[in-house]
Structure formats: structure tokens, C-alpha cells
Coordinates of C-alpha atoms and ligand atoms in Angstrom, one line a residue:
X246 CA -4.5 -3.6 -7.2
X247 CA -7.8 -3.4 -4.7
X248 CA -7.8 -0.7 -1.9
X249 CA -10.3 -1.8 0.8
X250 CA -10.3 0.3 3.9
X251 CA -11.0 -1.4 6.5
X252 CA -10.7 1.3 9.6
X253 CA -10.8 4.9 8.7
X254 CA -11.0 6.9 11.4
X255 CA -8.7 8.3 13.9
X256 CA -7.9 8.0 17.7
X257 CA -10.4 5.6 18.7
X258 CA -13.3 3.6 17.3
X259 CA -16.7 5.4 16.3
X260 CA -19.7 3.3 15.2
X261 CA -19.0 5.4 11.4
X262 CA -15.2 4.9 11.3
X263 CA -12.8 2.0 13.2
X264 CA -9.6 2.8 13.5
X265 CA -7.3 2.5 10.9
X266 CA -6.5 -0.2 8.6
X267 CA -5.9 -0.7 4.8
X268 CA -6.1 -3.7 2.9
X269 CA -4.1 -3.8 -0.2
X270 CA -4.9 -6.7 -3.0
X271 CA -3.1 -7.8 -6.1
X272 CA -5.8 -10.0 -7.9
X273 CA -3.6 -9.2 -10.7
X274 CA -0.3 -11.7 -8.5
X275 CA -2.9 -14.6 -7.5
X276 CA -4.3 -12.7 -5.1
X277 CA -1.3 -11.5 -2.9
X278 CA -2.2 -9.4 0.1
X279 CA -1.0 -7.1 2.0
X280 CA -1.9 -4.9 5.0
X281 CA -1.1 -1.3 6.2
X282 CA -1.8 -0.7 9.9
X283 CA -3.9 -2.7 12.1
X284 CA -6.0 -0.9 14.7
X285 CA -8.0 -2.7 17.2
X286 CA -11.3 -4.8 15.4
X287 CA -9.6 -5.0 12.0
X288 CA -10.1 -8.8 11.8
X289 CA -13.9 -7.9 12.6
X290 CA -14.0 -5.5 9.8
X291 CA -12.1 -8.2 7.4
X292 CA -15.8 -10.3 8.1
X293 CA -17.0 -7.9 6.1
X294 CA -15.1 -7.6 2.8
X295 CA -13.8 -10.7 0.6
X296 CA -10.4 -9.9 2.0
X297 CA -8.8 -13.9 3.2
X298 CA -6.4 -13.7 5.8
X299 CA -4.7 -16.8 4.3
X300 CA -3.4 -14.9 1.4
X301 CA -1.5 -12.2 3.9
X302 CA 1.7 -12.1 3.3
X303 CA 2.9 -8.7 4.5
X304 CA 2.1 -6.4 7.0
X305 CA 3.4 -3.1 7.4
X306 CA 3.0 -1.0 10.4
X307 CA 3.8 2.8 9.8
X308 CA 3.9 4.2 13.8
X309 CA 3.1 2.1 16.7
X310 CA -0.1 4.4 18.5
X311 CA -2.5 2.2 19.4
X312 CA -5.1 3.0 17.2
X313 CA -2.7 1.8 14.4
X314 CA -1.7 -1.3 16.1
X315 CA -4.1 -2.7 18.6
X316 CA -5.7 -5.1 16.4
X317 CA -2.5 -6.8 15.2
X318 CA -2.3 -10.0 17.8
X319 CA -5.8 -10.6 17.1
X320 CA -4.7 -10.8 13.4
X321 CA -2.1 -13.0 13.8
X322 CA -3.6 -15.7 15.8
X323 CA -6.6 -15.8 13.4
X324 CA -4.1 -16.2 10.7
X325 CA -2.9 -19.4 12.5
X326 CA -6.7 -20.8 13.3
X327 CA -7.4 -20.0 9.4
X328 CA -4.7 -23.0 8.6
X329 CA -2.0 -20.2 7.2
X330 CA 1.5 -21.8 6.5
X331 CA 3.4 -19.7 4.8
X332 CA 5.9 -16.8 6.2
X333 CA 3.9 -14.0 7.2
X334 CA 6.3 -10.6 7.1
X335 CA 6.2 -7.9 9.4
X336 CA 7.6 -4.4 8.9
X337 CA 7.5 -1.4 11.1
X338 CA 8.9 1.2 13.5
X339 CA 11.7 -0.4 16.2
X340 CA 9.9 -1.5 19.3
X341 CA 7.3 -3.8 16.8
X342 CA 9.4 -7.2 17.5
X343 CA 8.8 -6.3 21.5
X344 CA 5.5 -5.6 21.0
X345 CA 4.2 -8.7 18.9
X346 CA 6.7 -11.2 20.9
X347 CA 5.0 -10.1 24.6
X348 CA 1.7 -9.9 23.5
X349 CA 2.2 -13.7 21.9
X350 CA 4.0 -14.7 25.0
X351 CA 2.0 -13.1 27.8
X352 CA -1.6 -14.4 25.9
X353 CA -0.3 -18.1 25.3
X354 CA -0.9 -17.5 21.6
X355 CA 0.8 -20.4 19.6
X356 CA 1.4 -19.6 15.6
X357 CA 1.6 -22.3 13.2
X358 CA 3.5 -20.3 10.7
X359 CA 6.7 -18.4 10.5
X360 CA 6.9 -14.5 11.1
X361 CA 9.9 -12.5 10.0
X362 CA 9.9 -9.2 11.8
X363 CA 12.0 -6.7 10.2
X364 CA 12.1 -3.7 12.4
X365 CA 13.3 -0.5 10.0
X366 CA 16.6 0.7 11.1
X367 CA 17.4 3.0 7.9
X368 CA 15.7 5.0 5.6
X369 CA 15.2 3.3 2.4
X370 CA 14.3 0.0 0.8
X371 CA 12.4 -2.2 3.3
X372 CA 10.8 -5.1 1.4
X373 CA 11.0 -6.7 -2.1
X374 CA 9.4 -9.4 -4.3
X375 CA 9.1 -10.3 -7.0
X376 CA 7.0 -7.5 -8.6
X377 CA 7.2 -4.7 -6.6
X378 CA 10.0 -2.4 -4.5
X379 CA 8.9 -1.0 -1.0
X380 CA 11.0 2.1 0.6
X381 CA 10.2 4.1 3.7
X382 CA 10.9 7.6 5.0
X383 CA 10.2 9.1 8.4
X384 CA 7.4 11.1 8.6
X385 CA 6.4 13.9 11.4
X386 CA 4.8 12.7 14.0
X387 CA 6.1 13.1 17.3
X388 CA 7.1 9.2 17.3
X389 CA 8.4 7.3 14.8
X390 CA 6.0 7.1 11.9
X391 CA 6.9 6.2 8.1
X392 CA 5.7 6.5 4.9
X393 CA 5.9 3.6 2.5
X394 CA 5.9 4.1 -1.3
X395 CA 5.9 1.6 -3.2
X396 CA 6.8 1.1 -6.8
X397 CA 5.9 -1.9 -9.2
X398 CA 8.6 -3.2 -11.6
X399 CA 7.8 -2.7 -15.3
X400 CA 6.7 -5.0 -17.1
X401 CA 7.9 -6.4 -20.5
X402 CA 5.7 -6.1 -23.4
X403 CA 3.9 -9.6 -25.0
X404 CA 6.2 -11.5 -27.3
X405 CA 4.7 -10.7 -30.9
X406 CA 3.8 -13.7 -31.9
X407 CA 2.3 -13.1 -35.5
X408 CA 5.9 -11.4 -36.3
X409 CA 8.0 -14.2 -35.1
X410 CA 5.6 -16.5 -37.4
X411 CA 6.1 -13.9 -40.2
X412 CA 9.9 -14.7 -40.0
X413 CA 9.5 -18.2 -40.4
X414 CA 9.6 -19.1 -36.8
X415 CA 7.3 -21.8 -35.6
X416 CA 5.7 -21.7 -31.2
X417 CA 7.8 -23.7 -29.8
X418 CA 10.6 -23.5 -26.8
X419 CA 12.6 -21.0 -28.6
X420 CA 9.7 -18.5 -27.7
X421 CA 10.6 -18.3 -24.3
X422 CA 14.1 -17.7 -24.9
X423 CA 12.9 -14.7 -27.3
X424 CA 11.0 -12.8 -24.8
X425 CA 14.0 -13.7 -21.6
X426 CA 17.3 -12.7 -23.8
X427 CA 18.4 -9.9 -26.1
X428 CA 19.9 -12.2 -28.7
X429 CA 18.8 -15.9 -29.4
X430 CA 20.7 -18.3 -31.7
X431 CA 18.4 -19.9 -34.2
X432 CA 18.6 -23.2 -35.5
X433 CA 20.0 -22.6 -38.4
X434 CA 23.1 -20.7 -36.7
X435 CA 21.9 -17.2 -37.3
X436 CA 21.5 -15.0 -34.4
X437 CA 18.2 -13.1 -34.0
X438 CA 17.8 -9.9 -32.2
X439 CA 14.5 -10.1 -29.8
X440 CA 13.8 -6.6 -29.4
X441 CA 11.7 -5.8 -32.5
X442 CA 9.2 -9.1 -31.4
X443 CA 8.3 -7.8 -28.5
X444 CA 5.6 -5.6 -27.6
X445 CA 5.7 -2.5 -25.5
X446 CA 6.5 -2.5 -21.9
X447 CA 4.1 -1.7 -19.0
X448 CA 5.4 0.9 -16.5
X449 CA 4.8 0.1 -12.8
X450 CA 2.4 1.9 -10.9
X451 CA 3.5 4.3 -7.7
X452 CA 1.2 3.7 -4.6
X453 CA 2.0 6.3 -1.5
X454 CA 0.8 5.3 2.1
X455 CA 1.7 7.7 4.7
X456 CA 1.3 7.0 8.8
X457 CA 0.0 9.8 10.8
X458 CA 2.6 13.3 10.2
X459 CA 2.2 17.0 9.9
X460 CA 2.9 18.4 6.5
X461 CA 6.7 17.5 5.7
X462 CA 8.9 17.0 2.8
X463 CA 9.4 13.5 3.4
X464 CA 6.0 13.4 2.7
X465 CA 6.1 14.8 -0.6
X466 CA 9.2 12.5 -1.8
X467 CA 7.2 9.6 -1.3
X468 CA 4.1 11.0 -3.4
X469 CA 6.1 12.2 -6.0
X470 CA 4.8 11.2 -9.3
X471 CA 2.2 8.3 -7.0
X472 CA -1.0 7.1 -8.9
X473 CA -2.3 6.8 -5.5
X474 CA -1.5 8.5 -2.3
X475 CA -3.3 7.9 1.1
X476 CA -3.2 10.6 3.4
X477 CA -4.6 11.2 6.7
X478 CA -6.9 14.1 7.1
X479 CA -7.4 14.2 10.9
X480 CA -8.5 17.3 10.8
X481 CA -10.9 20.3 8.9
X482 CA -8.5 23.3 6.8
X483 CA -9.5 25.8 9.4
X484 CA -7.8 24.0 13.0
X485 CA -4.0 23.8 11.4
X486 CA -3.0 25.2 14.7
X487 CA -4.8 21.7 16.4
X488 CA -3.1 19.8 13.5
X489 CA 0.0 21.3 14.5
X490 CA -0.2 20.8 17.8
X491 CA -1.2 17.2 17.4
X492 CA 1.2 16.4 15.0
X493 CA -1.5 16.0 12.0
X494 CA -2.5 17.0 9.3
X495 CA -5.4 18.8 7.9
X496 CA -7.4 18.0 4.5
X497 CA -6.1 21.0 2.9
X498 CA -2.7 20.2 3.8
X499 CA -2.9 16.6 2.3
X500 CA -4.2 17.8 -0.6
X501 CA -1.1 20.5 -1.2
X502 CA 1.0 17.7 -0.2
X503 CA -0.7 16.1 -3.3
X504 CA -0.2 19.0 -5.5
X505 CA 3.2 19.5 -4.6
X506 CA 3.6 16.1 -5.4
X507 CA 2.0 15.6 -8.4
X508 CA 0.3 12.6 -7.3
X509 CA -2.4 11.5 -10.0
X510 CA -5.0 10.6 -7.2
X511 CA -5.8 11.5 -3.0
X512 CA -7.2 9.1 -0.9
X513 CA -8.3 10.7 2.6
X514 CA -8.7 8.9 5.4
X515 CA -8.1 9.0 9.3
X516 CA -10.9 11.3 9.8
X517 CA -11.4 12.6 13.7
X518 CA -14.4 11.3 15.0
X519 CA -15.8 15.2 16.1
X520 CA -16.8 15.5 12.2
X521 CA -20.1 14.5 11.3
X522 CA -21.0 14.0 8.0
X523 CA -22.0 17.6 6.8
X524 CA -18.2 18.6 7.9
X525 CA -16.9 15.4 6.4
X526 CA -18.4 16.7 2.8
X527 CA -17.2 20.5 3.9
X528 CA -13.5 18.8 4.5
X529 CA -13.1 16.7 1.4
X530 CA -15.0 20.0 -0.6
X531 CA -11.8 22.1 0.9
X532 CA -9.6 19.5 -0.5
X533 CA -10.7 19.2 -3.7
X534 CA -10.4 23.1 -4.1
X535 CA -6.7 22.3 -3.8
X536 CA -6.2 18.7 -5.5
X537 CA -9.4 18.2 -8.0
X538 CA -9.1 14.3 -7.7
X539 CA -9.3 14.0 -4.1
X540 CA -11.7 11.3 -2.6
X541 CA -12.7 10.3 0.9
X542 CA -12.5 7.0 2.3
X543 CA -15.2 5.3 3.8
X544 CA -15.3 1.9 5.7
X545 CA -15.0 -1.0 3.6
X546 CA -14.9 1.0 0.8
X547 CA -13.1 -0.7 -1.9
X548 CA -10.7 1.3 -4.8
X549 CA -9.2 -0.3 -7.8
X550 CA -6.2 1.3 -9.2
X551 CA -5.8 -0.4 -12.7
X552 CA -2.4 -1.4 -15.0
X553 CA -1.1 1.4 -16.6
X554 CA -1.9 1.2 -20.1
X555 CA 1.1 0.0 -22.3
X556 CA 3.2 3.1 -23.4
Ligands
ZN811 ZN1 -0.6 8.4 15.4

């Protein structure tokens, strides 16, 4: 699973940090791709990674500011000249169907694929395929902004092939039976119980992504137990009262959200564009005081978050 953030900043775009946009890869699922957020220049920033719009499948929006959404048109018509096919799925905050039909319409911009727009009503599960579960909660942030978590579905463990042989029985068909059903009938009549030939199973991994929100609890059920969470960190420990006000969070906050949380890893991102580097250290130093394996995104930086091992 490949992180690469591809806007990291906050409010509007600085010549450091774009606004925001994440990139989310599974090399691991033929290269499946999908996208959180999609501030204005996004598609520029793409230019610059080995991200391929063609293998986009999903995009989720988490809160419909502009510095989250501005770039998404752009996206979708490029999709289009880039010979896509395939369904592309959208998933946001209600108001995203409006926004993505009128800006189509009113700029005479003709897709040659599908889109399925599915605007989130309830709390809950909001996509699925065939390898992962994606649920959403409302964060805090003065409009409607969600958090998505999203969970991948364990894995079965490897057939144990040098068992099976063991046992007298030969590769053939029968070994894909072995590793779908509990029981399989064997030629000879007998029935063979599968579980002792296969191999432990791989738990899924957890991946938090949270829109823009002041410290909350919703926040803190969607890290729960995450290998990854992403967090914006608008703002230095010391202006919680501007955080507040704003309806942000600060790097401290993010990373007690984390701790609370017991997330295994922090991502921060969606930095405001007052900090210059020496106070972008300071911030991610006051994080780390709280939650030890905090990092701080950077444009097109790029984070693996590998298979858990088998248990
Ligand atoms: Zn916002």
C-alpha cells in the first residue's frame, strides 16, 4: 500500500505545500488506486510521481472547502483524455453530485467513462471491493467533513502444499477446492478436512484518513487500532485557541488523538502556510513528545505501509 502526498498544505497553495491531496496505491491489487481529496493543481502534482490516472478507480472527498476540492474537474477530464474506460467512483459529503455535474455542464466537459457518485447519507460503510471495507464518520469541522477508515479483509494463509503431497495427494484441481472449502471429498470417497493444509492467515491492515476537524471522538474511533493515520496538523501546540476557532486541529492534538487511539503510526499533513521550516521541525518535535512515531508529510513524498506479517 503506497502513500504519496500529493498536496500538503492548508488553505491555499504555497510554492512548499499545494493543497491537499493523497494518493493511495495498492501495487499489492495490480496497481489499484485511489484518491483522498483533490485541491486545485493535483493533476499537476500527479506529473510528478508515477501515480497513472488510468488506474483511479475511487475518489473520496472528506469536506467540500475548496482547498480539498478545487482540483477535482480538472481530474476528471484528464482521466477521460488519458483513454480511461472503466467506472470511476466518487464518494463525499452531500452537495458533491451538484458540484461535479455543474462544473462538467457549465465547462462543456464530455467524459468517456462512467462516474458513480455516491453522496454519504449515513454514517457507516460507504464503499467495498473486493479486498477492503471503507466506513466514514463525521468529523468537526464546521461543515460536513468525514473521516474514512478503512480496513482490509484478511487473508487466507497459502495452501501447504508439501503436506497435502505428504498425504498422498497429487497438484491438481482438487487443490483449489482445498484452500476454497472446509471439507473436500477425495477420490477415493473419504472426506478430508482442509484446515490443517493451510497456512496462517494474514490480518488486514487499518488505514485512518481524517478531513479537516478539531479534536473529537469520532476521530479517535476511526484510528482505533490504525497502522496508519493521517491527520491534519493546521496548526503549532501553542495556538489551540486559533485551532479552535477555526475548527482545526493542532500537532499536539493529532498526535493525542493517536495515542488515544493506539494507532501504530501518525502521518501529519495539512500544514498552514505561516510555518516555515524551523517551526515545521518545532511542530512535528511537539508531536512526537506525545506519539513517538509521528512523521510529517512532505509533497510527493511517498510512504509504504507493508503486509502484516502472517500471525
Ligand atoms: Zn476545511
Amino acid at each position: 500500500m503506497n502513500f504519496t502526498f500529493l498536496g500538503t498544505g492548508a488553505g491555499m497553495p504555497a510554492k512548499e505545500r499545494n493543497v491537499t491531496s493523497l494518493a493511495l496505491g495498492f501495487p499489492e491489487y495490480d496497481g489499484d488506486l485511489w484518491l483522498f481529496d483533490c485541491g486545485e493543481g493535483t493533476q499537476r502534482q500527479i506529473l510528478y510521481t508515477p501515480v497513472k490516472l488510468t488506474k483511479l478507480t475511487v475518489i473520496f472527498i472528506t469536506h467540500l472547502h475548496g482547498d480539498h476540492l478545487f482540483g477535482l474537474p480538472g481530474i476528471l477530464g484528464s482521466r477521460s483524455f488519458h483513454g480511461a474506460e472503466s467506472t470511476l467512483q466518487l464518494v463525499g459529503p452531500k452537495g458533491l453530485k451538484e458540484y461535479v455535474e455543474t462544473s462538467l455542464r457549465l465547462s462543456g466537459t464530455h467524459l468517456y467513462y462512467p462516474i458513480a457518485i455516491n453522496e454519504i447519507e449515513t454514517e457507516g460503510k460507504v464503499y467495498e471491493n473486493a479486498h477492503f471495507v471503507v466506513t466514514a464518520s463525521e468529523l468537526d469541522h464546521g461543515i460536513k467533513s468525514y473521516g474514512y477508515r478503512i480496513t482490509e479483509k484478511d487473508q487466507k494463509g497459502e495452501l501447504l502444499v508439501d503436506k497435502l503431497k505428504e498425504i498422498g495427494i497429487p497438484p491438481g484441481p482438487i487443490y483449489k477446492l482445498i484452500k476454497e472449502q472446509d471439507q473436500v471429498q477425495l477420490p477415493d470417497g473419504t472426506m478430508l478436512e482442509t484446515a490443517p493444509f493451510i497456512g496462517e492467515k494474514r490480518k488486514g491492515r487499518i488505514v485512518t484518513i481524517l478531513g479537516d476537524t478539531r479534536p473529537c471522538s469520532a476521530a479517535e474511533l476511526l484510528a482505533r487500532d490504525a497502522d496508519m493515520l493521517v491527520h491534519e496538523a493546521t496548526f503549532r501546540g501553542d495556538s489551540e485557541r486559533l485551532a479552535h476557532d477555526y475548527h482545526h486541529s493542532t500537532s499536539l492534538q493529532a498526535a493525542e488523538t493517536a495515542r488515544q487511539a493506539l494507532a501504530k503510526t501518525l502521518i501529519l499533513a495539512h500544514l498552514s502556510s505561516r510555518y516555515q521550516k524551523k517551526e515545521q521541525t518545532a511542530l512535528l518535535n511537539e508531536a512526537k513528545a506525545v506519539f513517538p512515531h509521528t512523521y510529517l508529510a512532505h509533497d510527493l513524498w511517498d510512504y509504504q505501509l507493508k503486509l502484516q506479517p502472517r500471525s
